[in-house]
Coordinates of C-alpha atoms and ligand atoms in Angstrom, one line a residue:
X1 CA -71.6 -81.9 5.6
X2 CA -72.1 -78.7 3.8
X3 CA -74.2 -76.0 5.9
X4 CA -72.4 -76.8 9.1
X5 CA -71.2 -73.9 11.1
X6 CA -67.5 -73.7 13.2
X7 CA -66.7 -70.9 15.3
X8 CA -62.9 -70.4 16.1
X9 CA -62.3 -69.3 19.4
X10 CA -59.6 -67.1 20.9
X11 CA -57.5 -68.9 22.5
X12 CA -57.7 -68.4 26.9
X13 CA -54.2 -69.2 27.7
X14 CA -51.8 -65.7 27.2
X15 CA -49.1 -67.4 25.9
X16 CA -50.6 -69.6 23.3
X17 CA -50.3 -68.1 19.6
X18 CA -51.0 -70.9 17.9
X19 CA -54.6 -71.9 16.4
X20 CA -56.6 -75.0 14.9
X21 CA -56.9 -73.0 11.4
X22 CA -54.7 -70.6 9.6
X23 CA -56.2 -68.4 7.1
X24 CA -55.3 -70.3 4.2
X25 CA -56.5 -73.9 5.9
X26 CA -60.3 -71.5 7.3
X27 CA -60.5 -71.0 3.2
X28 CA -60.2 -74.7 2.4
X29 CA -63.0 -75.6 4.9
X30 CA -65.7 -72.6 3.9
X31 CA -65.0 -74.0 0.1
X32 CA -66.5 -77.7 1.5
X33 CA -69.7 -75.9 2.6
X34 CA -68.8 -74.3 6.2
X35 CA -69.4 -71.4 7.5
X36 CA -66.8 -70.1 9.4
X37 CA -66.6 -67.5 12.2
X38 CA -63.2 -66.4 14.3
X39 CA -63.2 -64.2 17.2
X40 CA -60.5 -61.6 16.8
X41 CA -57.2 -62.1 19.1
X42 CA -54.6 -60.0 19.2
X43 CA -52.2 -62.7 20.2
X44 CA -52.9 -65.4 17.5
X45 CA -49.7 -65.7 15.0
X46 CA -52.0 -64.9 12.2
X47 CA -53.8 -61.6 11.6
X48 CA -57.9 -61.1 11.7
X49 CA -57.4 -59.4 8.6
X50 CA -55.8 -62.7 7.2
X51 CA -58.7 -64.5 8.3
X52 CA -61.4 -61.7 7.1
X53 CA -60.3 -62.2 3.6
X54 CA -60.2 -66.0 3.4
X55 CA -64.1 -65.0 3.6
X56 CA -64.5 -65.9 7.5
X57 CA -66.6 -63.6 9.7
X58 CA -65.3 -62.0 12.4
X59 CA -66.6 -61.4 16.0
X60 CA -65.5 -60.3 19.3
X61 CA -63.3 -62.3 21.7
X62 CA -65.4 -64.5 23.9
X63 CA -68.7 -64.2 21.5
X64 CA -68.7 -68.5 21.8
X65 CA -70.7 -68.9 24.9
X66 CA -73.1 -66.8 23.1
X67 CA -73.3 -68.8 19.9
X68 CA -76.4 -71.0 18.8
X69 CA -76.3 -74.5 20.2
X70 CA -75.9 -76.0 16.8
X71 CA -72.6 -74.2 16.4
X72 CA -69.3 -76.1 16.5
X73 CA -66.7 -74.2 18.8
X74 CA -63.1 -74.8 17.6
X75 CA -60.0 -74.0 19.6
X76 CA -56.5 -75.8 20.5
X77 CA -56.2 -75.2 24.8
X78 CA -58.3 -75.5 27.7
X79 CA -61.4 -73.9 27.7
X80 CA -62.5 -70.9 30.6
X81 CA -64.0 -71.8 34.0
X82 CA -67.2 -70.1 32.6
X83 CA -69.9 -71.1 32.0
X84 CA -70.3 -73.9 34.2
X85 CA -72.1 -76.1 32.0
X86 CA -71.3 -76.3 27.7
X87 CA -73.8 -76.9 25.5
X88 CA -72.1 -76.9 22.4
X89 CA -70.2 -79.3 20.5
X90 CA -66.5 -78.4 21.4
X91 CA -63.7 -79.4 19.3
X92 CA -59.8 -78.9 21.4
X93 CA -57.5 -81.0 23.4
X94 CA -59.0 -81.7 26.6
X95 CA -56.9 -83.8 28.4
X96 CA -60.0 -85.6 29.9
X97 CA -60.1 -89.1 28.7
X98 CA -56.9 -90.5 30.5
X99 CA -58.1 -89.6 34.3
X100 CA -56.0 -86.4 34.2
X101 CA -56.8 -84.3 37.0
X102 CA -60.4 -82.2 36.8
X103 CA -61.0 -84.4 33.4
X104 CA -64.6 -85.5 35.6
X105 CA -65.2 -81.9 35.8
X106 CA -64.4 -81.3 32.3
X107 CA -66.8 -84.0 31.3
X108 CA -69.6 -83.4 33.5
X109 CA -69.6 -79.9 31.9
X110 CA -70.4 -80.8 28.7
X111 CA -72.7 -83.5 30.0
X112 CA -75.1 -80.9 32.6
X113 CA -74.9 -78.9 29.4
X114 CA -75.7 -81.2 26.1
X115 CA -73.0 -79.9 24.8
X116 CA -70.1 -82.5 23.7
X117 CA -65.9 -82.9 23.5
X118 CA -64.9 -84.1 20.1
X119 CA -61.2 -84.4 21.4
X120 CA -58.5 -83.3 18.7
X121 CA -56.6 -86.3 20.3
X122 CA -59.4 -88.4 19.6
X123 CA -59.5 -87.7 16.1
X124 CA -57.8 -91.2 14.3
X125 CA -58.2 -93.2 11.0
X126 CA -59.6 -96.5 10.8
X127 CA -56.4 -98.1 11.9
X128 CA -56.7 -95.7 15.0
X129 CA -53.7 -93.0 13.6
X130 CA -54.0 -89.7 14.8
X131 CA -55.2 -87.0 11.6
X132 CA -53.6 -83.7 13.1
X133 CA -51.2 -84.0 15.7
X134 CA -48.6 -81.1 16.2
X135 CA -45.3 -83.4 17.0
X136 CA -42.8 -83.0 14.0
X137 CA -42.3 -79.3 15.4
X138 CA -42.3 -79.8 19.3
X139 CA -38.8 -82.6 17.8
X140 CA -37.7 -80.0 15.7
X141 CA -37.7 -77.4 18.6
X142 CA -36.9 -79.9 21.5
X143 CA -33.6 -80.6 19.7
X144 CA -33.0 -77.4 18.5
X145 CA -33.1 -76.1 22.3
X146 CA -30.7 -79.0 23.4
X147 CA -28.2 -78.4 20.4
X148 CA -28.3 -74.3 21.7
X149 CA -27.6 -75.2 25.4
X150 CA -24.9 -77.5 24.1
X151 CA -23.3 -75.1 22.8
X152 CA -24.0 -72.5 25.6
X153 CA -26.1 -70.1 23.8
X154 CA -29.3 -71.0 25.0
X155 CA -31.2 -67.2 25.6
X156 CA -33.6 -67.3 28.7
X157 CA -36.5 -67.3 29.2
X158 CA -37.5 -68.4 25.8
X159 CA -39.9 -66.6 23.8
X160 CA -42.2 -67.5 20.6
X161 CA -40.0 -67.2 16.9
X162 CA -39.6 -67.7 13.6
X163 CA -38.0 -71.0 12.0
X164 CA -35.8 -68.6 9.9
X165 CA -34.7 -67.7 12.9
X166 CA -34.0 -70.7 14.9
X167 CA -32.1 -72.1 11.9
X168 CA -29.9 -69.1 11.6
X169 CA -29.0 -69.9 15.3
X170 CA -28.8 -73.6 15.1
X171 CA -26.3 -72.9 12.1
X172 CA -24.4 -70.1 13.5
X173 CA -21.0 -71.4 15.5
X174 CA -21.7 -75.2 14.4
X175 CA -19.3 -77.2 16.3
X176 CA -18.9 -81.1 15.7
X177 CA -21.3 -82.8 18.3
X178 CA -23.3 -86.7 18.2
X179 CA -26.5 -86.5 18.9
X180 CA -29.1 -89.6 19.6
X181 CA -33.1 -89.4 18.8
X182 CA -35.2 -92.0 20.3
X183 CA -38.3 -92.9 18.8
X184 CA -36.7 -91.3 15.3
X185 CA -39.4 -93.2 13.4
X186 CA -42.6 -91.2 14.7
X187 CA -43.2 -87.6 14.1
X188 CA -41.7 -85.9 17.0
X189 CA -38.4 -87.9 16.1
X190 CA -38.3 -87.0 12.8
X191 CA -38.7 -83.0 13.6
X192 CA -36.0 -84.0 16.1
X193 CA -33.6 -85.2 13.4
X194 CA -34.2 -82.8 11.0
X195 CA -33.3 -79.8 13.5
X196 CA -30.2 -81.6 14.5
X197 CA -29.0 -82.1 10.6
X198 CA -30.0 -78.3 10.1
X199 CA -27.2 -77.9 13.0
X200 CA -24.9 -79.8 11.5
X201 CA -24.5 -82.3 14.1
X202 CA -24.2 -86.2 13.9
X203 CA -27.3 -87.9 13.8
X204 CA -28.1 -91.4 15.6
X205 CA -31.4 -92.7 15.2
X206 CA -33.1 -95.3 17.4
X207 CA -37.1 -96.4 17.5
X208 CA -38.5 -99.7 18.5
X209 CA -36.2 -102.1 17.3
X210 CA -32.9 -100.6 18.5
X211 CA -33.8 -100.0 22.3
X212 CA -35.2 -103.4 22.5
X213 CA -31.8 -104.7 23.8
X214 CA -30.3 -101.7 25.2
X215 CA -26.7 -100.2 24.6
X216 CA -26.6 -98.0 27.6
X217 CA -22.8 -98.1 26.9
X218 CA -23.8 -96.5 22.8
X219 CA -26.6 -94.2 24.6
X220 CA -24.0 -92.3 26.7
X221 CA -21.4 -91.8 23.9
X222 CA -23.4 -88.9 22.8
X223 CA -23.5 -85.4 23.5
X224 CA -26.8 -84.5 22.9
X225 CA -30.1 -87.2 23.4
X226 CA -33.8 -86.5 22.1
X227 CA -36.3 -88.6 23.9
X228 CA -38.9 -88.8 22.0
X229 CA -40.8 -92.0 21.9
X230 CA -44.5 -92.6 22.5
X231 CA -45.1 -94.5 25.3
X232 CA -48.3 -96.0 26.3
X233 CA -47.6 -98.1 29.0
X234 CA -45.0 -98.8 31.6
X235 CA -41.0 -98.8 30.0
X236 CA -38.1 -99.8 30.9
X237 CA -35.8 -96.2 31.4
X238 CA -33.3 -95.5 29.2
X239 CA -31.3 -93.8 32.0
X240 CA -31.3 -94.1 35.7
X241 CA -29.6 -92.1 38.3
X242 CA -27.0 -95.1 38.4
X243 CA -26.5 -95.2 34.7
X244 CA -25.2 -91.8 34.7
X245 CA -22.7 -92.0 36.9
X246 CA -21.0 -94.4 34.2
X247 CA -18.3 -92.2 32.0
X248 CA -20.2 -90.3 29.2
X249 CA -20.3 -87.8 26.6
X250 CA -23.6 -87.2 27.5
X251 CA -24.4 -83.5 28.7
X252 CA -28.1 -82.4 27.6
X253 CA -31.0 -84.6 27.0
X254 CA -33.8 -83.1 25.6
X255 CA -37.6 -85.1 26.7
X256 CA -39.6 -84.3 24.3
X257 CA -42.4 -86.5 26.1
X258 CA -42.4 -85.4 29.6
X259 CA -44.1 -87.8 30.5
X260 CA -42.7 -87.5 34.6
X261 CA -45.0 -88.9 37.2
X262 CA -46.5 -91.7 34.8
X263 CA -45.2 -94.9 34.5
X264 CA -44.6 -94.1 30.4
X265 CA -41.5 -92.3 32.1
X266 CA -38.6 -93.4 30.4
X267 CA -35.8 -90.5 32.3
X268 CA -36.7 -91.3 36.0
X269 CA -33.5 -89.3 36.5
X270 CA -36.0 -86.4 36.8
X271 CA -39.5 -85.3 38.1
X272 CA -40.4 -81.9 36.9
X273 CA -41.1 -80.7 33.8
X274 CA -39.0 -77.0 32.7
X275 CA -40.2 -74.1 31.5
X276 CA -40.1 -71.1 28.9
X277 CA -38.9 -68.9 32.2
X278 CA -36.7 -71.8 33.1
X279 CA -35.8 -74.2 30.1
X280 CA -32.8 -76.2 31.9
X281 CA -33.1 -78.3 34.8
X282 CA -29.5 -79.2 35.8
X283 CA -29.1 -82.6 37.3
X284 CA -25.2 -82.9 38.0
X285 CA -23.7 -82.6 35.4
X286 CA -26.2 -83.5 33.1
X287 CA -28.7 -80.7 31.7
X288 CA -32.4 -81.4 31.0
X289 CA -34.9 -80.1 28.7
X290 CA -38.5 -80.9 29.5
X291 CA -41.1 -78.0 28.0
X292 CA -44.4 -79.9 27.2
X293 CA -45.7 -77.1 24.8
X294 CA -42.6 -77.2 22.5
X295 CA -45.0 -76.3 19.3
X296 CA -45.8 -72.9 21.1
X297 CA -42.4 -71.4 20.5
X298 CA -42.4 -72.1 16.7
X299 CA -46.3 -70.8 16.1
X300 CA -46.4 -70.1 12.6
X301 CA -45.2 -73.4 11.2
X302 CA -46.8 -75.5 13.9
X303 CA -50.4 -73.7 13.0
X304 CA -49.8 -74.2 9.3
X305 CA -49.0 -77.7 9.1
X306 CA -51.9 -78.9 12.1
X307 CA -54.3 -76.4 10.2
X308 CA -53.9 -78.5 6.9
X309 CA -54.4 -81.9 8.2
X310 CA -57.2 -80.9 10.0
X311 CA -59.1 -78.8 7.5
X312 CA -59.9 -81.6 5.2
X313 CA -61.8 -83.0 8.4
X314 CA -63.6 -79.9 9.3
X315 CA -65.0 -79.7 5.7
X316 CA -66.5 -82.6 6.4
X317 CA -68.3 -81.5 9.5
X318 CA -69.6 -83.7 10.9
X319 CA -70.5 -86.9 9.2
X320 CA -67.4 -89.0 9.0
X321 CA -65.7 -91.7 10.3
X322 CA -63.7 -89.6 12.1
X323 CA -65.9 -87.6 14.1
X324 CA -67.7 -90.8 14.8
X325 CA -65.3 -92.4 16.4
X326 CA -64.3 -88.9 17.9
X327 CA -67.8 -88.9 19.8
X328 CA -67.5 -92.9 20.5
X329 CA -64.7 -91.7 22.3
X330 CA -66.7 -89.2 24.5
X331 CA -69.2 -91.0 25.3
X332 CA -66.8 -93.9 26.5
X333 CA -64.6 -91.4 28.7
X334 CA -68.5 -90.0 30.2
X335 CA -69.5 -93.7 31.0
X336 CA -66.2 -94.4 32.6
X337 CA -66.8 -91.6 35.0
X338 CA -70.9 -92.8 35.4
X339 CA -71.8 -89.5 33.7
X340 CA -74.5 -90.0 31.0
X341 CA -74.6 -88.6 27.6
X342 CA -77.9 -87.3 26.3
X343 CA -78.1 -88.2 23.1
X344 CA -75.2 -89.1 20.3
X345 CA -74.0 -85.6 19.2
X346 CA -72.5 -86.0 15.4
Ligands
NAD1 N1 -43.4 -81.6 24.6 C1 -44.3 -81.3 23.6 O1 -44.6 -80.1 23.4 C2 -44.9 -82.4 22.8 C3 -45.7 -82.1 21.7 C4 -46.2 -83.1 20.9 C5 -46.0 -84.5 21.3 N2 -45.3 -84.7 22.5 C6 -45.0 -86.1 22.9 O2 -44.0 -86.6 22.1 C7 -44.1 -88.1 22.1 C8 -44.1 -88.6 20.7 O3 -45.2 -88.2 20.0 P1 -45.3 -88.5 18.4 O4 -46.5 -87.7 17.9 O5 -44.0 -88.3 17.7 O6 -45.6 -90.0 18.4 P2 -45.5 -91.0 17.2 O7 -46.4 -92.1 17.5 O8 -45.5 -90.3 15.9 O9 -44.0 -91.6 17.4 C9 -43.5 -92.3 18.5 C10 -42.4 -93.2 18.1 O10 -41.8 -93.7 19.3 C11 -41.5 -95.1 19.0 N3 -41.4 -95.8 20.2 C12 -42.4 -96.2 21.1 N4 -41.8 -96.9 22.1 C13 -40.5 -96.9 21.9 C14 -39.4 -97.5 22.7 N5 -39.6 -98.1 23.8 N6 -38.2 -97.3 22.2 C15 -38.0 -96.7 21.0 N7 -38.9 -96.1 20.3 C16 -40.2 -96.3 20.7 C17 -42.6 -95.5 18.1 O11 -42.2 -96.7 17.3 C18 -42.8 -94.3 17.2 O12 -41.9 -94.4 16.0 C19 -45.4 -88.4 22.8 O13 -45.1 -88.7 24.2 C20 -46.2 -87.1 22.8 O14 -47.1 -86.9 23.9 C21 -44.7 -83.7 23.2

């Protein structure tokens, strides 16, 4: 819908660099008829300037609370405490619609507002696939960290970089090593494999069809194991506490899902996900990887390729498919907490 108007937003958390739009994806959607605004950030991988001269207009950190109601606010992260209440149509990953904690909050926000969450999660095709989704690089870096700490020479704590130069580390000192990715089929999997070809290791690949029966016996002859599956309900683990006190060649696991504390957790053999400050989580013998914002550390690529599946969407603001079934979504997630919507927002 031509005439539409999208602010991007700085991003609130300090260590996120990423964004929903890169400067050449922002061009793409002002060509289908948007106006597009960024506030400046001094932490985003791409420069204002960038942004300025794929014809966006610029504007002060923090100017969205400020914007008219009819203004589409665009970010990737959680939004500030303040204001209370939202009255615009917001478009990030809220992590409200599966019960997480303060996702009532959240919603009743945006429904004492008028405002509305059009979920980036929430965005899917008719057969319900997901349009953006940032998982081929948060595989590519999940493996590339296990491979590193593998071969000792993981630097802590980890900080944002280049691919250029994550690939000149994961081929420096190449030593012969099997590695395993579950779930090699979906995108995280297939980042996953492609790191641990770039580093020259061995490469098993396992989705649905291989763990169906499973070869706990095959699973621990590796060195290195990328979980990476999708789960969406309860599974049956692919390691226990008992299972690794088999013989093994298995020293670093890398889960790409962290999914701890749900039943979707496949590695009961921990509880806590790691961190850029503290990356490893040593369990015996065994070391595990469990960052959940993997895409962070590789911001450039991660913005580029999310930015162009999404753009073709945001050019089409806000009459589609997608964005229907992006405010279905809302309004189901409101009714289940018996919050009411106002009126259907897109
Ligand atoms: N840590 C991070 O920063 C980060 C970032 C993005 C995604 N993720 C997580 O990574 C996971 C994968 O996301 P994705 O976008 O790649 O999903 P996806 O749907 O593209 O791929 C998931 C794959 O897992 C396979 N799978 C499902 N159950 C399986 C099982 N029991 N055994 C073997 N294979 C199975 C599916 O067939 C599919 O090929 C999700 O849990 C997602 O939340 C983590």
């Amino acid at each position: 819908m031509s005439g539409a108007r999208l602010l991007m937003r700085e991003e609130f958390r300090p260590t996120e660099c990423r964004a929903p739009l890169s400067p050449d994806s922002a061009r793409d959607v002002i060509r289908g008829g948007v106006e597009v605004t960024v506030e400046r950030s001094s932490r985003r991988v791409f420069r204002d300037d960038d942004y300025a001269a794929a014809g966006c207009t610029l504007v002060p950190a923090g100017s969205w609370p400020d914007a008219s109601d009819d203004v589409f606010v665009l970010g990737l992260k959680e939004l500030p405490e303040h204001p209370a209440v939202l009255r615009h149509r917001h478009i990030y990953f809220g992590h409200a619609y599966k019960n997480q904690p303060g996702a009532r909050e959240l919603l009743r926000r945006f429904t004492e507002g008028g405002g509305a969450l059009l979920d980036l999660e929430s965005l899917v095709d008719e057969e319900g696939r997901r349009v953006a989704a940032f998982g081929y690089w948060a595989g590519y870096v999940g493996a590339a960290l296990a491979v590193l700490r593998h071969r000792g020479r993981l630097s802590e704590p980890l900080v944002p970089m280049s691919r250029e130069n994550l690939d000149e580390a994961l081929r420096a000192e190449a030593e012969p090593s099997r590695a395993l990715v579950i779930g090699a089929l979906g995108r995280c999997g297939r980042g996953a494999a492609d790191a641990l070809t770039a580093a020259g290791a061995d490469v098993t690949r396992w989705d649905l069809e291989e763990t169906r029966d499973l070869d706990v016996t095959a699973l621990l002859d590796h060195d290195i194991m990328v979980n990476a599956v999708l789960a969406t309900g309860p599974i049956n683990p692919f390691l226990t506490v008992e299972t690794l006190r088999r013989p093994r060649r298995l020293s670093v696991v890398a889960d790409v899902t962290c999914d701890v504390g749900s039943p979707c957790h496949a590695l009961p053999i921990y509880d806590e996900t790691t961190t850029w400050r503290d990356p490893v989580r040593r369990i015996g013998d065994l070391d595990v990887i469990a960052i959940d914002n993997l895409p962070s550390l590789l911001p450039a690529e991660s913005t580029v390729d999310f930015a162009a599946e999404l753009a073709p969407y945001l050019a089409e603001l806000s009459d589609s498919g997608v964005w229907r079934r992006a405010s279905a979504a809302f309004t189901a997630a409101c009714a289940s907490h018996d919050l009411n919507r106002k009126e259907d927002h897109v």
